[in-house]
Short mmCIF file of N, CA and C in Angstrom, two decimals:
data_model
loop_
_atom_site.label_atom_id
_atom_site.label_comp_id
_atom_site.label_asym_id
_atom_site.label_seq_id
_atom_site.Cartn_x
_atom_site.Cartn_y
_atom_site.Cartn_z
N MET A 1 -10.41 -1.25 -12.83
CA MET A 1 -10.03 -1.41 -11.30
C MET A 1 -8.68 -0.97 -11.26
N GLU A 2 -8.41 -0.10 -9.92
CA GLU A 2 -6.92 -0.11 -9.66
C GLU A 2 -6.85 0.16 -7.96
N VAL A 3 -5.69 -0.14 -7.60
CA VAL A 3 -5.30 0.03 -6.26
C VAL A 3 -4.07 1.04 -6.29
N TYR A 4 -4.40 1.94 -5.19
CA TYR A 4 -3.48 3.14 -5.03
C TYR A 4 -3.31 3.68 -3.67
N GLU A 5 -2.20 4.38 -3.63
CA GLU A 5 -2.37 4.99 -2.13
C GLU A 5 -2.90 6.41 -2.44
N GLN A 6 -3.31 7.09 -1.29
CA GLN A 6 -4.39 8.27 -1.48
C GLN A 6 -3.62 9.09 -2.30
N ARG A 7 -4.78 9.32 -3.37
CA ARG A 7 -4.55 10.33 -4.48
C ARG A 7 -3.14 10.32 -5.25
N GLY A 8 -2.79 9.05 -5.29
CA GLY A 8 -1.74 8.43 -5.83
C GLY A 8 -1.73 7.76 -7.40
N GLU A 9 -0.73 7.38 -7.92
CA GLU A 9 -0.68 6.64 -9.04
C GLU A 9 -1.14 5.48 -8.84
N PRO A 10 -1.94 4.65 -9.70
CA PRO A 10 -2.03 3.15 -9.50
C PRO A 10 -0.93 2.30 -9.36
N LEU A 11 -0.87 1.26 -8.65
CA LEU A 11 -0.01 0.48 -8.20
C LEU A 11 0.32 -0.62 -9.55
N PRO A 12 1.25 -0.85 -9.73
CA PRO A 12 1.51 -1.84 -11.16
C PRO A 12 1.25 -3.34 -10.43
N HIS A 13 0.74 -4.16 -11.51
CA HIS A 13 0.65 -5.73 -11.19
C HIS A 13 1.93 -6.23 -11.53
N LEU A 14 2.46 -6.80 -10.72
CA LEU A 14 3.74 -7.53 -11.02
C LEU A 14 3.32 -8.80 -11.06
N ASN A 15 3.80 -9.66 -12.15
CA ASN A 15 3.63 -11.02 -12.32
C ASN A 15 2.34 -11.31 -11.96
N GLY A 16 1.20 -10.49 -12.07
CA GLY A 16 -0.19 -10.76 -11.97
C GLY A 16 -0.74 -10.59 -10.58
N GLU A 17 0.34 -9.98 -9.84
CA GLU A 17 -0.31 -9.73 -8.21
C GLU A 17 0.21 -8.10 -7.96
N VAL A 18 -0.61 -7.68 -7.04
CA VAL A 18 -0.42 -6.27 -6.30
C VAL A 18 0.44 -6.39 -5.37
N ARG A 19 1.47 -5.81 -5.01
CA ARG A 19 2.43 -5.86 -3.83
C ARG A 19 2.08 -4.48 -3.03
N LEU A 20 1.86 -4.53 -1.88
CA LEU A 20 1.43 -3.63 -0.90
C LEU A 20 2.32 -3.70 0.39
N GLU A 21 2.79 -2.67 0.92
CA GLU A 21 3.50 -2.45 1.97
C GLU A 21 2.65 -2.68 3.27
N GLU A 22 3.24 -3.29 4.32
CA GLU A 22 2.41 -3.50 5.38
C GLU A 22 2.37 -1.87 6.29
N ALA A 23 1.42 -1.80 7.23
CA ALA A 23 1.29 -0.43 7.96
C ALA A 23 1.03 0.83 6.79
N ARG A 24 -0.03 0.48 5.93
CA ARG A 24 -0.19 1.77 5.03
C ARG A 24 -1.68 1.50 4.68
N GLN A 25 -2.16 2.56 4.29
CA GLN A 25 -3.55 3.01 3.81
C GLN A 25 -3.68 2.93 2.18
N TYR A 26 -4.68 1.97 1.58
CA TYR A 26 -4.46 1.96 0.12
C TYR A 26 -6.04 2.12 0.07
N PHE A 27 -6.41 2.53 -1.53
CA PHE A 27 -7.65 2.59 -1.96
C PHE A 27 -7.93 1.82 -3.13
N VAL A 28 -9.19 1.00 -3.33
CA VAL A 28 -9.47 0.36 -4.52
C VAL A 28 -10.58 1.15 -5.36
N SER A 29 -10.24 1.42 -6.38
CA SER A 29 -11.29 2.17 -7.25
C SER A 29 -11.95 1.24 -8.04
N PRO A 30 -13.23 1.10 -8.10
CA PRO A 30 -14.03 0.41 -9.03
C PRO A 30 -14.12 0.83 -10.39
N GLY A 31 -13.69 1.88 -10.56
CA GLY A 31 -13.74 2.61 -11.99
C GLY A 31 -14.72 3.54 -12.07
N PRO A 32 -15.15 4.11 -13.12
CA PRO A 32 -16.14 5.07 -13.57
C PRO A 32 -17.51 4.09 -13.36
N GLY A 33 -18.57 4.96 -13.15
CA GLY A 33 -19.95 4.39 -13.17
C GLY A 33 -20.57 4.30 -11.97
N ASP A 34 -21.74 3.62 -12.03
CA ASP A 34 -22.40 3.58 -10.58
C ASP A 34 -21.89 2.50 -9.74
N THR A 35 -21.68 3.08 -8.56
CA THR A 35 -21.14 1.98 -7.38
C THR A 35 -22.06 1.64 -6.53
N ARG A 36 -23.55 1.88 -6.66
CA ARG A 36 -24.35 1.55 -5.72
C ARG A 36 -24.31 -0.02 -5.22
N ASN A 37 -24.17 -0.76 -6.40
CA ASN A 37 -24.04 -2.32 -6.01
C ASN A 37 -22.86 -2.92 -6.28
N VAL A 38 -21.68 -2.08 -5.94
CA VAL A 38 -20.38 -2.72 -5.92
C VAL A 38 -19.94 -3.09 -4.58
N THR A 39 -19.42 -4.21 -4.28
CA THR A 39 -18.65 -4.50 -3.13
C THR A 39 -17.35 -4.93 -3.36
N ALA A 40 -16.35 -4.64 -2.23
CA ALA A 40 -14.90 -5.08 -2.41
C ALA A 40 -14.47 -6.00 -1.21
N LEU A 41 -13.55 -6.93 -1.36
CA LEU A 41 -13.43 -7.70 -0.17
C LEU A 41 -11.79 -8.18 -0.15
N LEU A 42 -11.32 -8.10 0.87
CA LEU A 42 -9.97 -8.52 1.01
C LEU A 42 -10.17 -10.03 1.59
N GLY A 43 -9.93 -11.00 0.93
CA GLY A 43 -10.28 -12.36 1.56
C GLY A 43 -11.53 -12.11 2.22
N PRO A 44 -11.87 -12.57 3.28
CA PRO A 44 -13.35 -12.54 3.90
C PRO A 44 -13.74 -10.94 4.45
N LEU A 45 -12.75 -10.13 4.41
CA LEU A 45 -13.10 -8.86 5.04
C LEU A 45 -13.63 -7.96 3.80
N ALA A 46 -14.93 -7.43 4.21
CA ALA A 46 -15.61 -6.58 3.47
C ALA A 46 -14.86 -5.02 3.58
N LEU A 47 -14.46 -4.23 2.45
CA LEU A 47 -13.78 -3.07 2.59
C LEU A 47 -14.75 -1.99 2.60
N GLU A 48 -14.50 -0.95 3.40
CA GLU A 48 -15.50 0.15 3.68
C GLU A 48 -15.35 1.19 2.34
N TRP A 49 -16.62 1.80 2.06
CA TRP A 49 -16.64 3.00 0.90
C TRP A 49 -16.00 4.22 1.49
N ASP A 50 -15.22 4.94 0.91
CA ASP A 50 -14.80 6.21 1.22
C ASP A 50 -15.35 6.95 0.26
N PRO A 51 -16.51 8.00 0.60
CA PRO A 51 -17.08 8.60 -0.54
C PRO A 51 -16.03 9.95 -0.82
N ALA A 52 -15.25 10.41 -0.10
CA ALA A 52 -14.26 11.54 -0.65
C ALA A 52 -13.32 10.91 -1.52
N GLU A 53 -12.90 9.84 -1.49
CA GLU A 53 -12.08 9.21 -2.45
C GLU A 53 -12.86 8.59 -3.68
N ARG A 54 -14.16 8.29 -3.36
CA ARG A 54 -14.82 7.53 -4.45
C ARG A 54 -14.20 6.22 -4.71
N ALA A 55 -13.71 5.59 -3.48
CA ALA A 55 -12.85 4.32 -3.47
C ALA A 55 -13.06 3.55 -2.34
N PHE A 56 -12.75 2.08 -2.26
CA PHE A 56 -12.82 1.37 -0.98
C PHE A 56 -11.64 1.56 -0.38
N ARG A 57 -11.62 1.73 1.10
CA ARG A 57 -10.35 1.79 1.81
C ARG A 57 -9.98 0.28 2.02
N LEU A 58 -8.75 0.38 1.76
CA LEU A 58 -7.75 -0.81 1.99
C LEU A 58 -6.69 -0.72 2.97
N PRO A 59 -6.95 -0.87 4.34
CA PRO A 59 -6.11 -0.39 5.45
C PRO A 59 -5.36 -1.83 5.35
N VAL A 60 -3.85 -1.82 5.54
CA VAL A 60 -3.15 -2.84 5.71
C VAL A 60 -2.26 -2.56 6.87
N SER A 61 -2.53 -3.10 8.09
CA SER A 61 -1.92 -3.16 9.31
C SER A 61 -0.59 -3.82 9.46
N GLN A 62 -0.26 -4.43 10.57
CA GLN A 62 0.87 -4.94 10.93
C GLN A 62 0.99 -6.45 10.73
N TRP A 63 0.80 -6.81 9.25
CA TRP A 63 0.83 -8.17 8.89
C TRP A 63 1.52 -8.24 7.44
N VAL A 64 1.96 -9.84 7.14
CA VAL A 64 2.46 -9.81 5.67
C VAL A 64 1.91 -11.07 5.27
N GLY A 65 1.87 -11.30 4.02
CA GLY A 65 1.37 -12.51 3.37
C GLY A 65 0.54 -12.17 2.32
N ALA A 66 -0.30 -13.33 1.69
CA ALA A 66 -0.91 -13.29 0.60
C ALA A 66 -2.54 -13.13 0.87
N GLN A 67 -2.96 -12.50 -0.02
CA GLN A 67 -4.61 -12.57 0.09
C GLN A 67 -5.17 -12.33 -1.23
N LEU A 68 -6.44 -12.59 -1.43
CA LEU A 68 -7.11 -12.20 -2.58
C LEU A 68 -8.21 -10.94 -2.46
N LEU A 69 -7.83 -9.90 -3.46
CA LEU A 69 -8.98 -8.79 -3.41
C LEU A 69 -10.13 -9.25 -4.65
N ARG A 70 -11.02 -9.04 -4.29
CA ARG A 70 -12.40 -9.19 -5.05
C ARG A 70 -13.27 -7.95 -4.86
N VAL A 71 -13.67 -7.32 -6.33
CA VAL A 71 -14.49 -6.43 -6.49
C VAL A 71 -15.64 -6.83 -7.21
N VAL A 72 -16.83 -6.91 -6.80
CA VAL A 72 -17.82 -7.50 -7.32
C VAL A 72 -19.08 -6.46 -7.80
N ASN A 73 -19.76 -6.47 -9.16
CA ASN A 73 -20.73 -6.07 -9.17
C ASN A 73 -21.82 -6.79 -9.70
N ASP A 74 -22.88 -6.37 -10.10
CA ASP A 74 -23.97 -6.96 -10.50
C ASP A 74 -23.73 -7.82 -11.73
N ALA A 75 -22.89 -7.31 -12.53
CA ALA A 75 -22.48 -8.04 -13.93
C ALA A 75 -21.05 -8.70 -13.92
N SER A 76 -20.37 -8.32 -13.10
CA SER A 76 -18.81 -8.86 -13.10
C SER A 76 -18.20 -8.89 -11.90
N GLU A 77 -17.04 -9.69 -12.04
CA GLU A 77 -16.28 -9.98 -10.61
C GLU A 77 -14.71 -9.66 -11.27
N TRP A 78 -13.81 -8.73 -10.49
CA TRP A 78 -12.63 -8.50 -10.87
C TRP A 78 -11.76 -9.08 -9.34
N THR A 79 -10.62 -9.66 -10.01
CA THR A 79 -9.86 -10.37 -8.61
C THR A 79 -8.54 -10.07 -9.14
N ALA A 80 -7.82 -10.04 -7.94
CA ALA A 80 -6.37 -9.86 -8.13
C ALA A 80 -5.73 -10.50 -6.79
N PRO A 81 -4.63 -11.03 -6.93
CA PRO A 81 -3.77 -11.47 -5.79
C PRO A 81 -3.20 -10.48 -5.02
N ILE A 82 -3.14 -10.38 -3.82
CA ILE A 82 -2.34 -9.25 -3.24
C ILE A 82 -1.20 -10.06 -2.51
N GLN A 83 0.03 -9.30 -2.53
CA GLN A 83 0.97 -9.70 -1.62
C GLN A 83 1.49 -8.55 -0.66
N VAL A 84 1.18 -8.71 0.62
CA VAL A 84 1.74 -7.65 1.56
C VAL A 84 3.35 -8.08 1.85
N VAL A 85 4.11 -6.96 1.84
CA VAL A 85 5.49 -7.05 2.20
C VAL A 85 5.62 -6.38 3.29
N PRO A 86 6.85 -6.57 4.14
CA PRO A 86 7.46 -5.92 5.12
C PRO A 86 7.69 -4.37 4.81
N ARG A 87 7.41 -3.42 5.48
CA ARG A 87 7.97 -2.15 5.46
C ARG A 87 9.37 -1.97 5.05
N ALA A 88 9.69 -1.15 4.16
CA ALA A 88 11.20 -1.10 3.79
C ALA A 88 12.27 -0.52 5.20
N ASP A 89 11.50 0.09 5.91
CA ASP A 89 12.07 0.74 7.09
C ASP A 89 12.07 -0.25 8.38
N LYS A 90 11.66 -1.42 8.25
CA LYS A 90 11.48 -2.16 9.25
C LYS A 90 12.85 -2.67 9.80
N VAL A 91 12.78 -2.75 11.07
CA VAL A 91 14.17 -3.34 11.66
C VAL A 91 14.18 -4.85 11.31
N SER A 92 15.49 -5.28 11.01
CA SER A 92 15.72 -6.64 10.42
C SER A 92 15.60 -7.62 11.77
N GLU A 93 15.20 -8.82 11.19
CA GLU A 93 15.52 -9.94 12.39
C GLU A 93 16.59 -9.79 13.33
N HIS A 94 17.78 -9.78 12.65
CA HIS A 94 19.05 -9.78 13.39
C HIS A 94 19.19 -8.55 14.33
N ALA A 95 18.82 -7.49 13.82
CA ALA A 95 18.86 -6.25 14.55
C ALA A 95 17.89 -6.35 15.71
N TRP A 96 16.60 -6.77 15.50
CA TRP A 96 15.58 -7.08 16.71
C TRP A 96 16.11 -8.06 17.66
N ALA A 97 16.71 -9.45 17.34
CA ALA A 97 17.32 -10.03 18.25
C ALA A 97 18.49 -9.59 19.19
N THR A 98 19.32 -8.48 18.43
CA THR A 98 20.39 -8.00 19.21
C THR A 98 19.77 -7.20 20.28
N LEU A 99 18.74 -6.31 19.79
CA LEU A 99 18.31 -5.20 20.71
C LEU A 99 17.73 -6.20 22.00
N LEU A 100 16.83 -7.16 21.76
CA LEU A 100 16.35 -7.82 22.73
C LEU A 100 17.54 -8.56 23.75
N SER A 101 18.28 -9.02 23.21
CA SER A 101 19.43 -9.42 23.97
C SER A 101 20.37 -8.45 24.59
N ASP A 102 20.37 -7.31 24.15
CA ASP A 102 21.08 -6.15 24.95
C ASP A 102 20.22 -5.68 26.11
N LEU A 103 18.59 -5.84 25.81
CA LEU A 103 17.85 -5.26 26.95
C LEU A 103 17.92 -6.45 28.10
N GLU A 104 18.03 -7.69 27.60
CA GLU A 104 18.02 -8.68 28.69
C GLU A 104 19.40 -8.69 29.50
N GLU A 105 20.22 -8.31 28.67
CA GLU A 105 21.53 -7.97 29.66
C GLU A 105 21.59 -6.93 30.60
N TRP A 106 21.11 -5.66 30.21
CA TRP A 106 20.85 -4.84 30.96
C TRP A 106 19.83 -4.71 32.10
N LEU A 107 18.91 -5.36 31.66
CA LEU A 107 17.76 -5.35 32.82
C LEU A 107 17.31 -6.89 32.72
N PRO A 108 18.06 -7.76 33.70
CA PRO A 108 17.87 -9.20 33.80
C PRO A 108 16.29 -9.59 34.15
N ALA A 109 15.81 -10.54 33.97
CA ALA A 109 14.47 -10.84 34.13
C ALA A 109 13.44 -9.88 33.64
N LEU A 110 13.74 -9.04 32.57
CA LEU A 110 12.72 -8.40 32.01
C LEU A 110 11.76 -9.17 31.18
N SER A 111 11.99 -10.04 30.69
CA SER A 111 11.18 -11.00 29.87
C SER A 111 10.74 -12.09 30.57
#
C-alpha cells in the first residue's frame, strides 16, 4: 500500500504515520492484484475508487488533525495513522488577526 499525490512518488511514513497537507488531493494504491474486494476508509469515510489512477482518492479539504487510514480486502487489513498539517503557504494566526483588526478599523461594524 502507498499514499501519493497524483502520479507522484509515495509519501514516506515518518514515525509510523503519513503526513498530508490540507487542501490537496492524494491517492491510496492498494498495490498490484485484484481490487474488486478492496475498500479504503479514512476514519468512517469510505474513499472513492479512481479507475484512471487505479487507486482510491483521498481528498483532504480545509482541516487539520489526526485520522486512521484503513485498506481492507478479503484476506488482510493495512492501517496507517494519518496526520493532516496546515498548508505551508497558509497565512499565520498573527497575520490573520492583524488583517481582521485592520478591516475592522477601516470598516467599522463589519463583523
